[in-house]
Amino acid sequence: MASVNHFKGYDKISQSHPKTSPRRSSTTIIVSALLIFTLLTVLTLFVSMLEEPIKDNKHPADSVDSIKTICNVTRYPESCFAALSSLNASKNPDPEAFLDLSLRLAITHLSNLSSSFRSLNDLHSQPALKDCLTLFDEALTRLHDSVSATKAQFTKEKISDIQTWISAAMTDQDTCNYGLEEMGWTAGEEIKSQSRTFKESLSNSLAIVANLQKLVQKFGLTMH
C-alpha cells in the first residue's frame, strides 16, 4: 500500500507543472518575428533618410569644381565662373555643354548691346552707329552657327569652324569700336558695360573651344 501512495504523490507533483500550449508558443514566435522585421524596416528607412542629403550635397561641390576647371583656361575666369554657375543646371562635368552655355550667353549679351544701339536718338544721323548694327547682326549669325555646330558630333574641323566664327564675331565688335572712335562718338556707361561684358563672354567662349579637347580628356570623357 505504501508503494501505491508513493506513486500517487508523484502523480500529483507532475500535474502541478502543466505543459506549455504549442499554439501559444507558435504565436509568441510569430509576434517576435514581426517586431524584429518592423524594427529592421524602420532602421533601414532612417539610415536612408540620413544618407540622402549627403549624396545630394556632393553634386554642387562637383559642379563648382568642374566650372572652375573649365573657366581657369579663360582670360576672364571670374566672369566666366559667375556666368556659367548661374546658368548651369547639370551636375556632370561636360565641357561641351559649358561651351554651349557660354555661346548662348554671348548671344544674349550681344542682343542686349544691339538693342541699346537701336534705342539711341542719334542712330539715324550717325553712319558709324548703323554700321555697328550691321556688324552686330553678322556677329549674331556667326554665334548662332557656332551653337548649331555644338549639336553635331565634334571633330577637329568643327572645332576649327567654331573658333573661326567666334574670332570673326570679335573682329566685328572691334570694327564697330574703331568706327565709333573715328567719329568721336562717346558711348554711355550702360553701353560701355554691355560692350565689355560681351567682349569677355566672347573671349571666354573662344578659350573654352580652343581647349575643348584637353578639357574633355581631363574629365575622362570622350568627344560627342
Short mmCIF file of C-alpha atoms in Angstrom, two decimals:
data_model
loop_
_atom_site.label_atom_id
_atom_site.label_comp_id
_atom_site.label_asym_id
_atom_site.label_seq_id
_atom_site.Cartn_x
_atom_site.Cartn_y
_atom_site.Cartn_z
CA MET A 1 0.00 0.00 0.00
CA ALA A 2 2.89 2.31 0.72
CA SER A 3 4.20 1.92 -2.79
CA VAL A 4 0.81 2.83 -4.14
CA ASN A 5 0.73 6.03 -2.10
CA HIS A 6 4.25 6.87 -3.32
CA PHE A 7 3.18 6.73 -6.95
CA LYS A 8 0.10 8.77 -6.19
CA GLY A 9 2.27 11.53 -4.75
CA TYR A 10 4.46 11.57 -7.84
CA ASP A 11 1.36 11.89 -9.95
CA LYS A 12 0.32 14.99 -8.02
CA ILE A 13 3.73 16.63 -8.47
CA SER A 14 3.66 16.07 -12.24
CA GLN A 15 0.21 17.62 -12.55
CA SER A 16 1.35 20.79 -10.74
CA HIS A 17 3.58 21.77 -13.83
CA PRO A 18 1.25 21.89 -16.83
CA LYS A 19 2.88 21.74 -20.27
CA THR A 20 3.08 24.95 -22.44
CA SER A 21 0.46 25.05 -25.16
CA PRO A 22 2.02 24.54 -28.64
CA ARG A 23 -0.39 27.12 -30.10
CA ARG A 24 0.70 29.79 -27.59
CA SER A 25 4.41 29.13 -28.31
CA SER A 26 3.88 29.43 -32.06
CA THR A 27 2.03 32.75 -31.64
CA THR A 28 4.85 34.14 -29.50
CA ILE A 29 7.43 33.30 -32.18
CA ILE A 30 5.37 34.95 -34.94
CA VAL A 31 4.84 38.13 -32.91
CA SER A 32 8.56 38.32 -32.09
CA ALA A 33 9.48 37.88 -35.76
CA LEU A 34 7.07 40.63 -36.79
CA LEU A 35 8.52 43.01 -34.21
CA ILE A 36 12.06 42.32 -35.39
CA PHE A 37 11.08 42.81 -39.04
CA THR A 38 9.32 46.09 -38.24
CA LEU A 39 12.33 47.33 -36.27
CA LEU A 40 14.73 46.49 -39.11
CA THR A 41 12.48 48.23 -41.63
CA VAL A 42 12.32 51.40 -39.54
CA LEU A 43 16.09 51.40 -39.07
CA THR A 44 16.67 50.95 -42.82
CA LEU A 45 14.39 53.88 -43.67
CA PHE A 46 16.05 56.03 -41.03
CA VAL A 47 19.53 55.31 -42.39
CA SER A 48 18.34 56.05 -45.93
CA MET A 49 16.95 59.41 -44.82
CA LEU A 50 20.27 60.27 -43.21
CA GLU A 51 22.32 59.28 -46.27
CA GLU A 52 20.17 61.06 -48.89
CA PRO A 53 21.19 64.66 -48.04
CA ILE A 54 24.84 63.59 -48.03
CA LYS A 55 24.54 62.31 -51.58
CA ASP A 56 22.80 65.48 -52.75
CA ASN A 57 25.40 67.71 -51.13
CA LYS A 58 28.17 66.12 -53.16
CA HIS A 59 26.78 67.29 -56.50
CA PRO A 60 27.04 71.07 -56.03
CA ALA A 61 30.68 70.74 -54.97
CA ASP A 62 31.43 68.58 -58.02
CA SER A 63 29.68 71.09 -60.27
CA VAL A 64 31.59 74.04 -58.78
CA ASP A 65 34.92 72.27 -59.26
CA SER A 66 34.02 71.45 -62.87
CA ILE A 67 33.15 75.05 -63.70
CA LYS A 68 36.33 76.32 -62.04
CA THR A 69 38.42 73.86 -64.04
CA ILE A 70 36.84 74.99 -67.29
CA CYS A 71 36.97 78.72 -66.50
CA ASN A 72 40.63 78.51 -65.50
CA VAL A 73 41.56 78.23 -69.19
CA THR A 74 39.91 81.59 -69.96
CA ARG A 75 41.27 85.12 -69.78
CA TYR A 76 38.41 86.20 -67.51
CA PRO A 77 37.90 83.26 -65.11
CA GLU A 78 35.88 85.24 -62.56
CA SER A 79 33.25 86.46 -65.01
CA CYS A 80 33.25 83.02 -66.63
CA PHE A 81 32.57 81.30 -63.32
CA ALA A 82 29.89 83.79 -62.27
CA ALA A 83 28.07 83.42 -65.59
CA LEU A 84 28.26 79.65 -66.00
CA SER A 85 27.48 78.81 -62.38
CA SER A 86 24.30 80.89 -62.58
CA LEU A 87 23.15 79.09 -65.73
CA ASN A 88 24.40 75.57 -65.15
CA ALA A 89 21.72 73.02 -64.28
CA SER A 90 23.80 69.97 -64.89
CA LYS A 91 25.75 68.16 -62.18
CA ASN A 92 28.03 66.42 -64.67
CA PRO A 93 31.39 67.79 -65.84
CA ASP A 94 30.65 68.25 -69.54
CA PRO A 95 32.90 70.85 -71.28
CA GLU A 96 30.80 70.66 -74.43
CA ALA A 97 27.67 71.63 -72.51
CA PHE A 98 29.54 74.51 -70.86
CA LEU A 99 30.71 75.71 -74.28
CA ASP A 100 27.09 75.75 -75.43
CA LEU A 101 26.09 77.77 -72.35
CA SER A 102 28.94 80.20 -72.91
CA LEU A 103 27.96 80.78 -76.53
CA ARG A 104 24.30 81.32 -75.64
CA LEU A 105 25.37 83.80 -73.01
CA ALA A 106 27.43 85.71 -75.59
CA ILE A 107 24.39 85.83 -77.87
CA THR A 108 22.29 87.27 -75.05
CA HIS A 109 24.90 89.94 -74.30
CA LEU A 110 25.23 90.91 -77.96
CA SER A 111 21.45 91.08 -78.36
CA ASN A 112 21.26 93.45 -75.39
CA LEU A 113 24.06 95.59 -76.81
CA SER A 114 22.36 95.74 -80.20
CA SER A 115 19.05 96.77 -78.60
CA SER A 116 20.80 99.59 -76.76
CA PHE A 117 22.28 100.88 -80.03
CA ARG A 118 18.90 100.78 -81.74
CA SER A 119 17.41 102.94 -78.99
CA LEU A 120 19.94 105.77 -79.48
CA ASN A 121 18.47 109.09 -80.60
CA ASP A 122 21.33 109.86 -82.99
CA LEU A 123 21.25 106.44 -84.65
CA HIS A 124 19.95 107.75 -87.99
CA SER A 125 22.32 110.73 -88.10
CA GLN A 126 25.50 108.76 -87.43
CA PRO A 127 26.55 106.25 -90.13
CA ALA A 128 29.03 104.60 -87.77
CA LEU A 129 26.20 103.56 -85.44
CA LYS A 130 24.32 101.99 -88.33
CA ASP A 131 27.49 100.15 -89.33
CA CYS A 132 27.71 98.76 -85.81
CA LEU A 133 24.22 97.32 -86.06
CA THR A 134 25.13 95.61 -89.34
CA LEU A 135 28.27 94.21 -87.74
CA PHE A 136 26.28 93.02 -84.71
CA ASP A 137 23.84 91.18 -86.97
CA GLU A 138 26.75 89.44 -88.70
CA ALA A 139 28.25 88.51 -85.32
CA LEU A 140 24.93 87.12 -84.13
CA THR A 141 24.70 84.93 -87.23
CA ARG A 142 28.18 83.55 -86.58
CA LEU A 143 27.40 82.83 -82.94
CA HIS A 144 24.14 81.07 -83.81
CA ASP A 145 26.10 78.98 -86.32
CA SER A 146 28.51 78.10 -83.51
CA VAL A 147 25.66 76.98 -81.24
CA SER A 148 24.22 74.84 -84.02
CA ALA A 149 27.63 73.27 -84.52
CA THR A 150 27.74 72.15 -80.89
CA LYS A 151 24.70 69.95 -81.53
CA ALA A 152 26.58 67.79 -84.04
CA GLN A 153 29.49 65.48 -83.34
CA PHE A 154 32.65 67.36 -82.51
CA THR A 155 35.58 66.96 -84.88
CA LYS A 156 38.79 68.91 -85.32
CA GLU A 157 37.24 70.63 -88.33
CA LYS A 158 34.10 71.51 -86.39
CA ILE A 159 36.13 72.94 -83.52
CA SER A 160 38.17 74.96 -86.00
CA ASP A 161 34.97 76.33 -87.58
CA ILE A 162 33.62 77.44 -84.20
CA GLN A 163 36.91 79.15 -83.37
CA THR A 164 36.80 80.97 -86.70
CA TRP A 165 33.22 82.14 -86.19
CA ILE A 166 33.86 83.39 -82.66
CA SER A 167 37.02 85.19 -83.78
CA ALA A 168 35.05 86.81 -86.59
CA ALA A 169 32.41 88.00 -84.10
CA MET A 170 35.17 89.55 -82.01
CA THR A 171 36.51 91.29 -85.12
CA ASP A 172 33.02 92.64 -85.81
CA GLN A 173 32.92 94.25 -82.38
CA ASP A 174 36.43 95.69 -82.78
CA THR A 175 35.49 97.14 -86.18
CA CYS A 176 32.45 98.79 -84.60
CA ASN A 177 34.59 100.31 -81.85
CA TYR A 178 37.15 101.65 -84.34
CA GLY A 179 34.42 103.32 -86.36
CA LEU A 180 32.96 104.96 -83.26
CA GLU A 181 36.39 106.23 -82.23
CA GLU A 182 36.96 107.79 -85.67
CA MET A 183 33.72 109.71 -85.50
CA GLY A 184 34.48 110.81 -81.95
CA TRP A 185 31.31 109.28 -80.53
CA THR A 186 31.39 108.58 -76.82
CA ALA A 187 29.29 105.70 -75.55
CA GLY A 188 27.27 105.97 -72.36
CA GLU A 189 28.14 103.94 -69.28
CA GLU A 190 25.44 101.35 -69.93
CA ILE A 191 26.65 100.66 -73.47
CA LYS A 192 30.27 100.57 -72.30
CA SER A 193 29.35 97.99 -69.67
CA GLN A 194 27.39 95.89 -72.15
CA SER A 195 30.21 96.06 -74.68
CA ARG A 196 32.77 95.00 -72.08
CA THR A 197 30.58 92.11 -70.89
CA PHE A 198 30.08 90.89 -74.45
CA LYS A 199 33.80 91.06 -75.16
CA GLU A 200 34.59 88.99 -72.07
CA SER A 201 31.95 86.37 -72.86
CA LEU A 202 33.30 86.03 -76.42
CA SER A 203 36.84 85.67 -75.13
CA ASN A 204 35.71 83.01 -72.64
CA SER A 205 33.88 81.05 -75.34
CA LEU A 206 36.91 81.17 -77.61
CA ALA A 207 39.20 79.92 -74.84
CA ILE A 208 36.85 77.05 -73.96
CA VAL A 209 36.56 75.81 -77.54
CA ALA A 210 40.32 76.20 -78.07
CA ASN A 211 40.95 73.94 -75.04
CA LEU A 212 37.91 71.71 -75.53
CA GLN A 213 39.79 68.51 -76.36
CA LYS A 214 42.13 68.92 -73.39
CA LEU A 215 39.21 69.61 -71.05
CA VAL A 216 37.27 66.58 -72.28
CA GLN A 217 40.31 64.37 -71.70
CA LYS A 218 40.92 65.92 -68.28
CA PHE A 219 37.43 64.89 -67.15
CA GLY A 220 37.95 61.40 -68.55
CA LEU A 221 35.27 61.84 -71.20
CA THR A 222 35.09 61.37 -74.96
CA MET A 223 34.06 63.86 -77.61
CA HIS A 224 30.38 63.61 -78.55
#
